[in-house]
PDB file of C-alpha atoms in Angstrom:
ATOM      1  CA  UNK A   1      29.915  23.145 -20.254  1.00  0.00           C
ATOM      2  CA  UNK A   2      26.551  21.489 -20.824  1.00  0.00           C
ATOM      3  CA  UNK A   3      26.871  20.013 -24.277  1.00  0.00           C
ATOM      4  CA  UNK A   4      23.333  20.790 -25.350  1.00  0.00           C
ATOM      5  CA  UNK A   5      23.755  24.480 -25.996  1.00  0.00           C
ATOM      6  CA  UNK A   6      25.247  26.965 -23.567  1.00  0.00           C
ATOM      7  CA  UNK A   7      28.359  29.035 -24.258  1.00  0.00           C
ATOM      8  CA  UNK A   8      30.808  29.714 -21.435  1.00  0.00           C
ATOM      9  CA  UNK A   9      31.504  33.339 -22.510  1.00  0.00           C
ATOM     10  CA  UNK A  10      30.499  35.941 -19.876  1.00  0.00           C
ATOM     11  CA  UNK A  11      28.193  37.809 -22.271  1.00  0.00           C
ATOM     12  CA  UNK A  12      26.430  34.599 -23.212  1.00  0.00           C
ATOM     13  CA  UNK A  13      26.060  33.597 -19.558  1.00  0.00           C
ATOM     14  CA  UNK A  14      24.542  36.993 -18.724  1.00  0.00           C
ATOM     15  CA  UNK A  15      22.147  36.676 -21.635  1.00  0.00           C
ATOM     16  CA  UNK A  16      21.152  33.146 -20.551  1.00  0.00           C
ATOM     17  CA  UNK A  17      20.597  34.341 -16.987  1.00  0.00           C
ATOM     18  CA  UNK A  18      18.394  37.173 -18.203  1.00  0.00           C
ATOM     19  CA  UNK A  19      16.352  34.816 -20.354  1.00  0.00           C
ATOM     20  CA  UNK A  20      16.024  32.330 -17.492  1.00  0.00           C
ATOM     21  CA  UNK A  21      14.554  35.076 -15.312  1.00  0.00           C
ATOM     22  CA  UNK A  22      11.595  35.535 -17.675  1.00  0.00           C
ATOM     23  CA  UNK A  23      11.346  32.102 -19.318  1.00  0.00           C
ATOM     24  CA  UNK A  24       9.693  29.211 -17.464  1.00  0.00           C
ATOM     25  CA  UNK A  25      12.075  26.277 -16.935  1.00  0.00           C
ATOM     26  CA  UNK A  26      11.822  23.288 -19.263  1.00  0.00           C
ATOM     27  CA  UNK A  27      10.513  19.980 -17.923  1.00  0.00           C
ATOM     28  CA  UNK A  28      13.031  17.192 -18.626  1.00  0.00           C
ATOM     29  CA  UNK A  29      13.181  13.478 -17.854  1.00  0.00           C
ATOM     30  CA  UNK A  30      16.163  11.128 -18.066  1.00  0.00           C
ATOM     31  CA  UNK A  31      16.403   7.342 -17.878  1.00  0.00           C
ATOM     32  CA  UNK A  32      19.927   5.846 -17.788  1.00  0.00           C
ATOM     33  CA  UNK A  33      19.582   2.145 -18.496  1.00  0.00           C
ATOM     34  CA  UNK A  34      22.158  -0.597 -18.768  1.00  0.00           C
ATOM     35  CA  UNK A  35      21.512  -1.119 -22.490  1.00  0.00           C
ATOM     36  CA  UNK A  36      19.866   2.155 -23.529  1.00  0.00           C
ATOM     37  CA  UNK A  37      19.365   5.701 -22.316  1.00  0.00           C
ATOM     38  CA  UNK A  38      16.517   8.091 -22.988  1.00  0.00           C
ATOM     39  CA  UNK A  39      15.712  11.772 -22.706  1.00  0.00           C
ATOM     40  CA  UNK A  40      12.296  13.401 -22.727  1.00  0.00           C
ATOM     41  CA  UNK A  41      11.924  17.189 -22.945  1.00  0.00           C
ATOM     42  CA  UNK A  42       8.702  19.190 -22.967  1.00  0.00           C
ATOM     43  CA  UNK A  43       7.635  20.339 -26.451  1.00  0.00           C
ATOM     44  CA  UNK A  44      10.569  18.419 -27.937  1.00  0.00           C
ATOM     45  CA  UNK A  45       9.639  14.792 -27.473  1.00  0.00           C
ATOM     46  CA  UNK A  46      11.619  11.673 -26.649  1.00  0.00           C
ATOM     47  CA  UNK A  47      15.031  10.595 -27.895  1.00  0.00           C
ATOM     48  CA  UNK A  48      16.490   7.215 -26.991  1.00  0.00           C
ATOM     49  CA  UNK A  49      19.651   5.455 -28.010  1.00  0.00           C
ATOM     50  CA  UNK A  50      21.345   2.125 -27.346  1.00  0.00           C
ATOM     51  CA  UNK A  51      24.721   2.156 -25.670  1.00  0.00           C
ATOM     52  CA  UNK A  52      26.420   0.891 -28.813  1.00  0.00           C
ATOM     53  CA  UNK A  53      25.619   4.202 -30.529  1.00  0.00           C
ATOM     54  CA  UNK A  54      27.671   6.060 -27.930  1.00  0.00           C
ATOM     55  CA  UNK A  55      31.407   6.735 -28.198  1.00  0.00           C
ATOM     56  CA  UNK A  56      33.527   3.667 -27.484  1.00  0.00           C
ATOM     57  CA  UNK A  57      34.429   4.941 -24.023  1.00  0.00           C
ATOM     58  CA  UNK A  58      30.744   5.002 -23.060  1.00  0.00           C
ATOM     59  CA  UNK A  59      29.888   1.528 -24.314  1.00  0.00           C
ATOM     60  CA  UNK A  60      29.816   0.077 -20.795  1.00  0.00           C
ATOM     61  CA  UNK A  61      29.091   3.235 -18.841  1.00  0.00           C
ATOM     62  CA  UNK A  62      26.156   1.645 -16.965  1.00  0.00           C
ATOM     63  CA  UNK A  63      26.303  -1.893 -15.604  1.00  0.00           C
ATOM     64  CA  UNK A  64      23.613  -3.614 -13.591  1.00  0.00           C
ATOM     65  CA  UNK A  65      21.899  -0.290 -13.000  1.00  0.00           C
ATOM     66  CA  UNK A  66      25.012   1.512 -11.717  1.00  0.00           C
ATOM     67  CA  UNK A  67      27.090   4.112 -13.538  1.00  0.00           C
ATOM     68  CA  UNK A  68      30.648   2.793 -13.784  1.00  0.00           C
ATOM     69  CA  UNK A  69      32.010   5.367 -16.232  1.00  0.00           C
ATOM     70  CA  UNK A  70      30.817   8.884 -15.412  1.00  0.00           C
ATOM     71  CA  UNK A  71      32.686  10.570 -18.273  1.00  0.00           C
ATOM     72  CA  UNK A  72      31.441   8.010 -20.765  1.00  0.00           C
ATOM     73  CA  UNK A  73      27.875   8.430 -19.561  1.00  0.00           C
ATOM     74  CA  UNK A  74      28.198  12.223 -19.857  1.00  0.00           C
ATOM     75  CA  UNK A  75      29.413  11.800 -23.445  1.00  0.00           C
ATOM     76  CA  UNK A  76      26.519   9.542 -24.368  1.00  0.00           C
ATOM     77  CA  UNK A  77      23.846  11.697 -22.736  1.00  0.00           C
ATOM     78  CA  UNK A  78      25.339  14.826 -24.323  1.00  0.00           C
ATOM     79  CA  UNK A  79      25.181  13.188 -27.746  1.00  0.00           C
ATOM     80  CA  UNK A  80      21.480  12.450 -27.265  1.00  0.00           C
ATOM     81  CA  UNK A  81      20.758  16.009 -26.103  1.00  0.00           C
ATOM     82  CA  UNK A  82      22.415  17.410 -29.232  1.00  0.00           C
ATOM     83  CA  UNK A  83      19.925  15.547 -31.424  1.00  0.00           C
ATOM     84  CA  UNK A  84      17.118  17.916 -30.479  1.00  0.00           C
ATOM     85  CA  UNK A  85      16.385  20.435 -33.214  1.00  0.00           C
ATOM     86  CA  UNK A  86      15.464  22.925 -30.499  1.00  0.00           C
ATOM     87  CA  UNK A  87      18.203  22.886 -27.845  1.00  0.00           C
ATOM     88  CA  UNK A  88      17.284  22.105 -24.264  1.00  0.00           C
ATOM     89  CA  UNK A  89      18.224  25.146 -22.158  1.00  0.00           C
ATOM     90  CA  UNK A  90      20.049  24.941 -18.871  1.00  0.00           C
ATOM     91  CA  UNK A  91      18.082  25.571 -15.693  1.00  0.00           C
ATOM     92  CA  UNK A  92      15.320  23.073 -16.377  1.00  0.00           C
ATOM     93  CA  UNK A  93      13.297  21.016 -13.911  1.00  0.00           C
ATOM     94  CA  UNK A  94      14.516  17.456 -14.300  1.00  0.00           C
ATOM     95  CA  UNK A  95      13.258  14.131 -12.994  1.00  0.00           C
ATOM     96  CA  UNK A  96      15.657  11.190 -13.320  1.00  0.00           C
ATOM     97  CA  UNK A  97      14.766   7.514 -13.069  1.00  0.00           C
ATOM     98  CA  UNK A  98      16.796   5.487 -10.601  1.00  0.00           C
ATOM     99  CA  UNK A  99      16.706   1.715 -10.027  1.00  0.00           C
ATOM    100  CA  UNK A 100      14.709   0.736  -6.978  1.00  0.00           C
ATOM    101  CA  UNK A 101      16.879   0.359  -3.858  1.00  0.00           C
ATOM    102  CA  UNK A 102      19.652   2.423  -5.482  1.00  0.00           C
ATOM    103  CA  UNK A 103      22.369   3.475  -3.039  1.00  0.00           C
ATOM    104  CA  UNK A 104      23.653   6.946  -2.235  1.00  0.00           C
ATOM    105  CA  UNK A 105      26.758   6.461  -4.400  1.00  0.00           C
ATOM    106  CA  UNK A 106      24.638   5.476  -7.389  1.00  0.00           C
ATOM    107  CA  UNK A 107      22.486   8.553  -6.961  1.00  0.00           C
ATOM    108  CA  UNK A 108      25.553  10.782  -6.589  1.00  0.00           C
ATOM    109  CA  UNK A 109      26.999   9.451  -9.853  1.00  0.00           C
ATOM    110  CA  UNK A 110      23.716  10.109 -11.648  1.00  0.00           C
ATOM    111  CA  UNK A 111      23.657  13.633 -10.271  1.00  0.00           C
ATOM    112  CA  UNK A 112      27.179  14.292 -11.606  1.00  0.00           C
ATOM    113  CA  UNK A 113      26.188  13.138 -15.081  1.00  0.00           C
ATOM    114  CA  UNK A 114      22.940  15.097 -15.198  1.00  0.00           C
ATOM    115  CA  UNK A 115      24.457  18.287 -13.782  1.00  0.00           C
ATOM    116  CA  UNK A 116      27.229  18.155 -16.381  1.00  0.00           C
ATOM    117  CA  UNK A 117      24.860  17.757 -19.328  1.00  0.00           C
ATOM    118  CA  UNK A 118      21.723  19.709 -18.383  1.00  0.00           C
ATOM    119  CA  UNK A 119      22.683  21.927 -15.410  1.00  0.00           C
ATOM    120  CA  UNK A 120      19.102  21.776 -14.062  1.00  0.00           C
ATOM    121  CA  UNK A 121      17.793  24.264 -11.537  1.00  0.00           C
ATOM    122  CA  UNK A 122      15.975  21.407  -9.814  1.00  0.00           C
ATOM    123  CA  UNK A 123      16.779  17.688  -9.938  1.00  0.00           C
ATOM    124  CA  UNK A 124      14.643  15.031  -8.315  1.00  0.00           C
ATOM    125  CA  UNK A 125      14.899  11.247  -8.525  1.00  0.00           C
ATOM    126  CA  UNK A 126      12.051   8.808  -8.989  1.00  0.00           C
ATOM    127  CA  UNK A 127      12.175   5.036  -8.661  1.00  0.00           C
ATOM    128  CA  UNK A 128      11.937   3.481 -12.112  1.00  0.00           C
ATOM    129  CA  UNK A 129       9.041   1.231 -11.079  1.00  0.00           C
ATOM    130  CA  UNK A 130       7.067   4.215  -9.825  1.00  0.00           C
ATOM    131  CA  UNK A 131       7.779   6.173 -13.005  1.00  0.00           C
ATOM    132  CA  UNK A 132       6.712   3.187 -15.118  1.00  0.00           C
ATOM    133  CA  UNK A 133       3.445   2.918 -13.199  1.00  0.00           C
ATOM    134  CA  UNK A 134       2.749   6.613 -13.822  1.00  0.00           C
ATOM    135  CA  UNK A 135       3.710   6.299 -17.487  1.00  0.00           C
ATOM    136  CA  UNK A 136       1.385   3.302 -17.867  1.00  0.00           C
ATOM    137  CA  UNK A 137      -1.520   5.120 -16.222  1.00  0.00           C
ATOM    138  CA  UNK A 138      -1.637   2.537 -13.441  1.00  0.00           C
ATOM    139  CA  UNK A 139      -0.294   4.368 -10.385  1.00  0.00           C
ATOM    140  CA  UNK A 140      -3.626   4.740  -8.584  1.00  0.00           C
ATOM    141  CA  UNK A 141      -4.545   2.281  -5.855  1.00  0.00           C
ATOM    142  CA  UNK A 142      -2.405  -0.707  -4.931  1.00  0.00           C
ATOM    143  CA  UNK A 143      -0.226  -2.124  -7.681  1.00  0.00           C
ATOM    144  CA  UNK A 144       2.245  -4.983  -8.136  1.00  0.00           C
ATOM    145  CA  UNK A 145       4.744  -4.142 -10.869  1.00  0.00           C
ATOM    146  CA  UNK A 146       7.783  -5.887 -12.347  1.00  0.00           C
ATOM    147  CA  UNK A 147      10.349  -4.032 -14.413  1.00  0.00           C
ATOM    148  CA  UNK A 148      12.573  -6.515 -16.237  1.00  0.00           C
ATOM    149  CA  UNK A 149      15.383  -4.665 -17.957  1.00  0.00           C
ATOM    150  CA  UNK A 150      18.499  -5.779 -19.783  1.00  0.00           C
ATOM    151  CA  UNK A 151      20.613  -6.318 -16.660  1.00  0.00           C
ATOM    152  CA  UNK A 152      18.342  -5.642 -13.680  1.00  0.00           C
ATOM    153  CA  UNK A 153      14.939  -6.971 -12.672  1.00  0.00           C
ATOM    154  CA  UNK A 154      12.837  -5.101 -10.130  1.00  0.00           C
ATOM    155  CA  UNK A 155       9.621  -6.020  -8.371  1.00  0.00           C
ATOM    156  CA  UNK A 156       7.720  -3.493  -6.313  1.00  0.00           C
ATOM    157  CA  UNK A 157       4.489  -2.978  -4.476  1.00  0.00           C
ATOM    158  CA  UNK A 158       3.037   0.511  -4.882  1.00  0.00           C
ATOM    159  CA  UNK A 159       0.271   2.103  -2.871  1.00  0.00           C
ATOM    160  CA  UNK A 160      -1.247   5.369  -4.080  1.00  0.00           C
ATOM    161  CA  UNK A 161       1.711   5.879  -6.394  1.00  0.00           C
ATOM    162  CA  UNK A 162       4.461   5.308  -3.807  1.00  0.00           C
ATOM    163  CA  UNK A 163       6.765   2.318  -3.384  1.00  0.00           C
ATOM    164  CA  UNK A 164       6.075   0.587  -0.065  1.00  0.00           C
ATOM    165  CA  UNK A 165       8.155  -2.562  -0.677  1.00  0.00           C
ATOM    166  CA  UNK A 166      10.574  -3.709  -3.354  1.00  0.00           C
ATOM    167  CA  UNK A 167      13.038  -6.386  -4.360  1.00  0.00           C
ATOM    168  CA  UNK A 168      15.787  -6.282  -6.981  1.00  0.00           C
ATOM    169  CA  UNK A 169      18.085  -8.781  -8.718  1.00  0.00           C
ATOM    170  CA  UNK A 170      21.023  -8.282 -11.069  1.00  0.00           C
ATOM    171  CA  UNK A 171      19.646 -10.394 -13.905  1.00  0.00           C
ATOM    172  CA  UNK A 172      17.755  -9.344 -17.006  1.00  0.00           C
ATOM    173  CA  UNK A 173      16.938 -10.065 -20.614  1.00  0.00           C
ATOM    174  CA  UNK A 174      20.494  -9.326 -21.681  1.00  0.00           C
ATOM    175  CA  UNK A 175      21.516 -12.459 -19.779  1.00  0.00           C
ATOM    176  CA  UNK A 176      19.366 -14.641 -22.032  1.00  0.00           C
ATOM    177  CA  UNK A 177      22.191 -14.573 -24.576  1.00  0.00           C
ATOM    178  CA  UNK A 178      24.561 -15.762 -21.830  1.00  0.00           C
ATOM    179  CA  UNK A 179      22.611 -18.873 -20.903  1.00  0.00           C
ATOM    180  CA  UNK A 180      19.854 -17.538 -18.656  1.00  0.00           C
ATOM    181  CA  UNK A 181      16.254 -18.461 -19.477  1.00  0.00           C
ATOM    182  CA  UNK A 182      12.893 -16.754 -19.182  1.00  0.00           C
ATOM    183  CA  UNK A 183      11.962 -19.486 -16.693  1.00  0.00           C
ATOM    184  CA  UNK A 184      14.866 -18.363 -14.515  1.00  0.00           C
ATOM    185  CA  UNK A 185      13.747 -14.735 -14.713  1.00  0.00           C
ATOM    186  CA  UNK A 186      10.241 -15.852 -13.764  1.00  0.00           C
ATOM    187  CA  UNK A 187      11.514 -17.933 -10.828  1.00  0.00           C
ATOM    188  CA  UNK A 188      13.406 -14.942  -9.439  1.00  0.00           C
ATOM    189  CA  UNK A 189      10.367 -12.674  -9.654  1.00  0.00           C
ATOM    190  CA  UNK A 190       8.143 -15.331  -8.088  1.00  0.00           C
ATOM    191  CA  UNK A 191      10.664 -15.658  -5.241  1.00  0.00           C
ATOM    192  CA  UNK A 192      10.452 -11.893  -4.716  1.00  0.00           C
ATOM    193  CA  UNK A 193       6.653 -12.065  -4.585  1.00  0.00           C
ATOM    194  CA  UNK A 194       6.820 -14.865  -2.012  1.00  0.00           C
ATOM    195  CA  UNK A 195       9.257 -12.818   0.058  1.00  0.00           C
ATOM    196  CA  UNK A 196       6.771  -9.949   0.149  1.00  0.00           C
ATOM    197  CA  UNK A 197       3.935 -12.322   1.030  1.00  0.00           C
ATOM    198  CA  UNK A 198       5.937 -13.245   4.147  1.00  0.00           C
ATOM    199  CA  UNK A 199       6.431  -9.605   5.118  1.00  0.00           C
ATOM    200  CA  UNK A 200       4.367  -6.870   6.749  1.00  0.00           C
ATOM    201  CA  UNK A 201       3.017  -5.716   3.374  1.00  0.00           C
ATOM    202  CA  UNK A 202       1.232  -9.041   2.736  1.00  0.00           C
ATOM    203  CA  UNK A 203      -2.294  -7.577   3.150  1.00  0.00           C
ATOM    204  CA  UNK A 204      -1.626  -4.841   0.583  1.00  0.00           C
ATOM    205  CA  UNK A 205       0.060  -7.330  -1.745  1.00  0.00           C
ATOM    206  CA  UNK A 206      -2.939  -9.639  -1.563  1.00  0.00           C
ATOM    207  CA  UNK A 207      -5.152  -6.766  -2.674  1.00  0.00           C
ATOM    208  CA  UNK A 208      -2.759  -5.847  -5.466  1.00  0.00           C
ATOM    209  CA  UNK A 209      -2.628  -9.413  -6.778  1.00  0.00           C
ATOM    210  CA  UNK A 210      -6.368  -9.388  -7.404  1.00  0.00           C
ATOM    211  CA  UNK A 211      -5.581  -6.705  -9.950  1.00  0.00           C
ATOM    212  CA  UNK A 212      -2.789  -8.735 -11.539  1.00  0.00           C
ATOM    213  CA  UNK A 213       0.842  -7.829 -12.235  1.00  0.00           C
ATOM    214  CA  UNK A 214       1.994  -5.020 -14.524  1.00  0.00           C
ATOM    215  CA  UNK A 215       5.055  -6.047 -16.559  1.00  0.00           C
ATOM    216  CA  UNK A 216       7.249  -3.310 -18.032  1.00  0.00           C
ATOM    217  CA  UNK A 217      10.746  -3.037 -19.440  1.00  0.00           C
ATOM    218  CA  UNK A 218      12.288  -5.196 -22.129  1.00  0.00           C
ATOM    219  CA  UNK A 219      10.935  -8.318 -20.397  1.00  0.00           C
ATOM    220  CA  UNK A 220       7.419  -7.329 -21.441  1.00  0.00           C
ATOM    221  CA  UNK A 221       8.389  -8.109 -25.043  1.00  0.00           C
ATOM    222  CA  UNK A 222       8.862 -11.798 -24.173  1.00  0.00           C
ATOM    223  CA  UNK A 223       5.456 -13.570 -24.220  1.00  0.00           C
ATOM    224  CA  UNK A 224       7.030 -16.673 -22.675  1.00  0.00           C
ATOM    225  CA  UNK A 225       7.985 -14.664 -19.589  1.00  0.00           C
ATOM    226  CA  UNK A 226       4.422 -13.427 -19.184  1.00  0.00           C
ATOM    227  CA  UNK A 227       3.142 -16.989 -19.537  1.00  0.00           C
ATOM    228  CA  UNK A 228       5.609 -18.352 -16.987  1.00  0.00           C
ATOM    229  CA  UNK A 229       4.691 -15.643 -14.470  1.00  0.00           C
ATOM    230  CA  UNK A 230       0.970 -16.128 -15.007  1.00  0.00           C
ATOM    231  CA  UNK A 231       1.277 -19.874 -14.516  1.00  0.00           C
ATOM    232  CA  UNK A 232       3.457 -19.673 -11.403  1.00  0.00           C
ATOM    233  CA  UNK A 233       1.597 -16.842  -9.673  1.00  0.00           C
ATOM    234  CA  UNK A 234      -1.876 -17.708 -10.950  1.00  0.00           C
ATOM    235  CA  UNK A 235      -2.746 -14.142 -11.778  1.00  0.00           C
ATOM    236  CA  UNK A 236      -3.201 -11.923 -14.803  1.00  0.00           C
ATOM    237  CA  UNK A 237      -0.133 -10.376 -16.365  1.00  0.00           C
ATOM    238  CA  UNK A 238      -0.680  -6.974 -17.948  1.00  0.00           C
ATOM    239  CA  UNK A 239       2.013  -5.915 -20.401  1.00  0.00           C
ATOM    240  CA  UNK A 240       2.406  -2.138 -20.733  1.00  0.00           C
ATOM    241  CA  UNK A 241       1.569  -0.761 -24.169  1.00  0.00           C
ATOM    242  CA  UNK A 242       4.952   0.997 -24.369  1.00  0.00           C
ATOM    243  CA  UNK A 243       7.024  -1.094 -21.952  1.00  0.00           C
ATOM    244  CA  UNK A 244      10.476   0.210 -22.881  1.00  0.00           C
ATOM    245  CA  UNK A 245       9.580   3.890 -22.483  1.00  0.00           C
ATOM    246  CA  UNK A 246       6.938   3.691 -19.739  1.00  0.00           C
ATOM    247  CA  UNK A 247       9.388   4.850 -17.060  1.00  0.00           C
ATOM    248  CA  UNK A 248      10.706   7.729 -19.159  1.00  0.00           C
ATOM    249  CA  UNK A 249       7.167   8.850 -19.998  1.00  0.00           C
ATOM    250  CA  UNK A 250       6.209   8.690 -16.331  1.00  0.00           C
ATOM    251  CA  UNK A 251       9.267  10.700 -15.309  1.00  0.00           C
ATOM    252  CA  UNK A 252       8.268  13.290 -17.886  1.00  0.00           C
ATOM    253  CA  UNK A 253       4.788  13.532 -16.362  1.00  0.00           C
ATOM    254  CA  UNK A 254       6.395  13.902 -12.929  1.00  0.00           C
ATOM    255  CA  UNK A 255       8.604  16.730 -14.233  1.00  0.00           C
ATOM    256  CA  UNK A 256       5.557  18.518 -15.632  1.00  0.00           C
ATOM    257  CA  UNK A 257       3.863  18.097 -12.248  1.00  0.00           C
ATOM    258  CA  UNK A 258       6.857  19.693 -10.534  1.00  0.00           C
ATOM    259  CA  UNK A 259       6.588  22.678 -12.866  1.00  0.00           C
ATOM    260  CA  UNK A 260       3.027  23.217 -11.668  1.00  0.00           C
ATOM    261  CA  UNK A 261       4.157  23.285  -8.049  1.00  0.00           C
ATOM    262  CA  UNK A 262       3.324  26.789  -6.728  1.00  0.00           C
ATOM    263  CA  UNK A 263       6.644  27.281  -4.934  1.00  0.00           C
ATOM    264  CA  UNK A 264       8.582  26.899  -8.184  1.00  0.00           C
ATOM    265  CA  UNK A 265       7.197  30.255  -9.264  1.00  0.00           C
ATOM    266  CA  UNK A 266       9.275  31.904  -6.533  1.00  0.00           C
ATOM    267  CA  UNK A 267      12.989  32.239  -7.334  1.00  0.00           C
ATOM    268  CA  UNK A 268      15.310  30.115  -5.219  1.00  0.00           C
ATOM    269  CA  UNK A 269      12.556  27.887  -3.858  1.00  0.00           C
ATOM    270  CA  UNK A 270      12.177  24.126  -4.167  1.00  0.00           C
ATOM    271  CA  UNK A 271       9.128  21.951  -3.518  1.00  0.00           C
ATOM    272  CA  UNK A 272       9.091  19.815  -0.409  1.00  0.00           C
ATOM    273  CA  UNK A 273       7.083  17.053  -2.097  1.00  0.00           C
ATOM    274  CA  UNK A 274       7.318  15.553  -5.573  1.00  0.00           C
ATOM    275  CA  UNK A 275       8.695  12.199  -6.717  1.00  0.00           C
ATOM    276  CA  UNK A 276      10.568  10.188  -4.135  1.00  0.00           C
TER     277      UNK A 276
END
């Protein structure tokens, strides 16, 4: 059963169903990272935790942006959900961050984890870079954004809040302890930018580069990475004010937006739009 609150007894299930019929669903956001996971719930706030705080079986549940241990990930996410003083009810509207260019199998694994812990009535996925742009208040217009996490680095071009081109590499700040350097991280991101400059999105990218590059994720806490990128690309690097939680905050805003969708007020209906 979802570990955050619900009993499996028939009477309890009937009571929960009755309450759900008159209580608006809760907006929830989830970000499953390679080194940390986070949960945001409306009127409850944000709870994050590093993987090392999870049970031993969940210590390596996410690698390079992919869930490799579903049961371990369920255990870790359940433990975070239990930390809320006010339990998060089942049947919520949930937006989950996914790495850009994530495959169908990755998304299916995330769905299994989230369904097991939160049993949402509606689950939608949002690319992490898009969520981070929303959470940083920078989604309007054309935007170049880099999300450098512990094990994955993503670069994306957004137009009016939607990803129109992206690149991804399996290298992040966690690899700095294994011999990688911030110069190497910068070189990879610069290579991604050059790839996009040689593609059909070059005109939009040129416009976005006049605005600079938004850097989020753990990489934004490394000034030497910002300097290397600025020097190589000859543009301004803007570090998000809350780089590690920008994506989770943006997913939370997206979940709140879904709650305001008019069709959600009708039982059994789902919006046709929303994060994508």
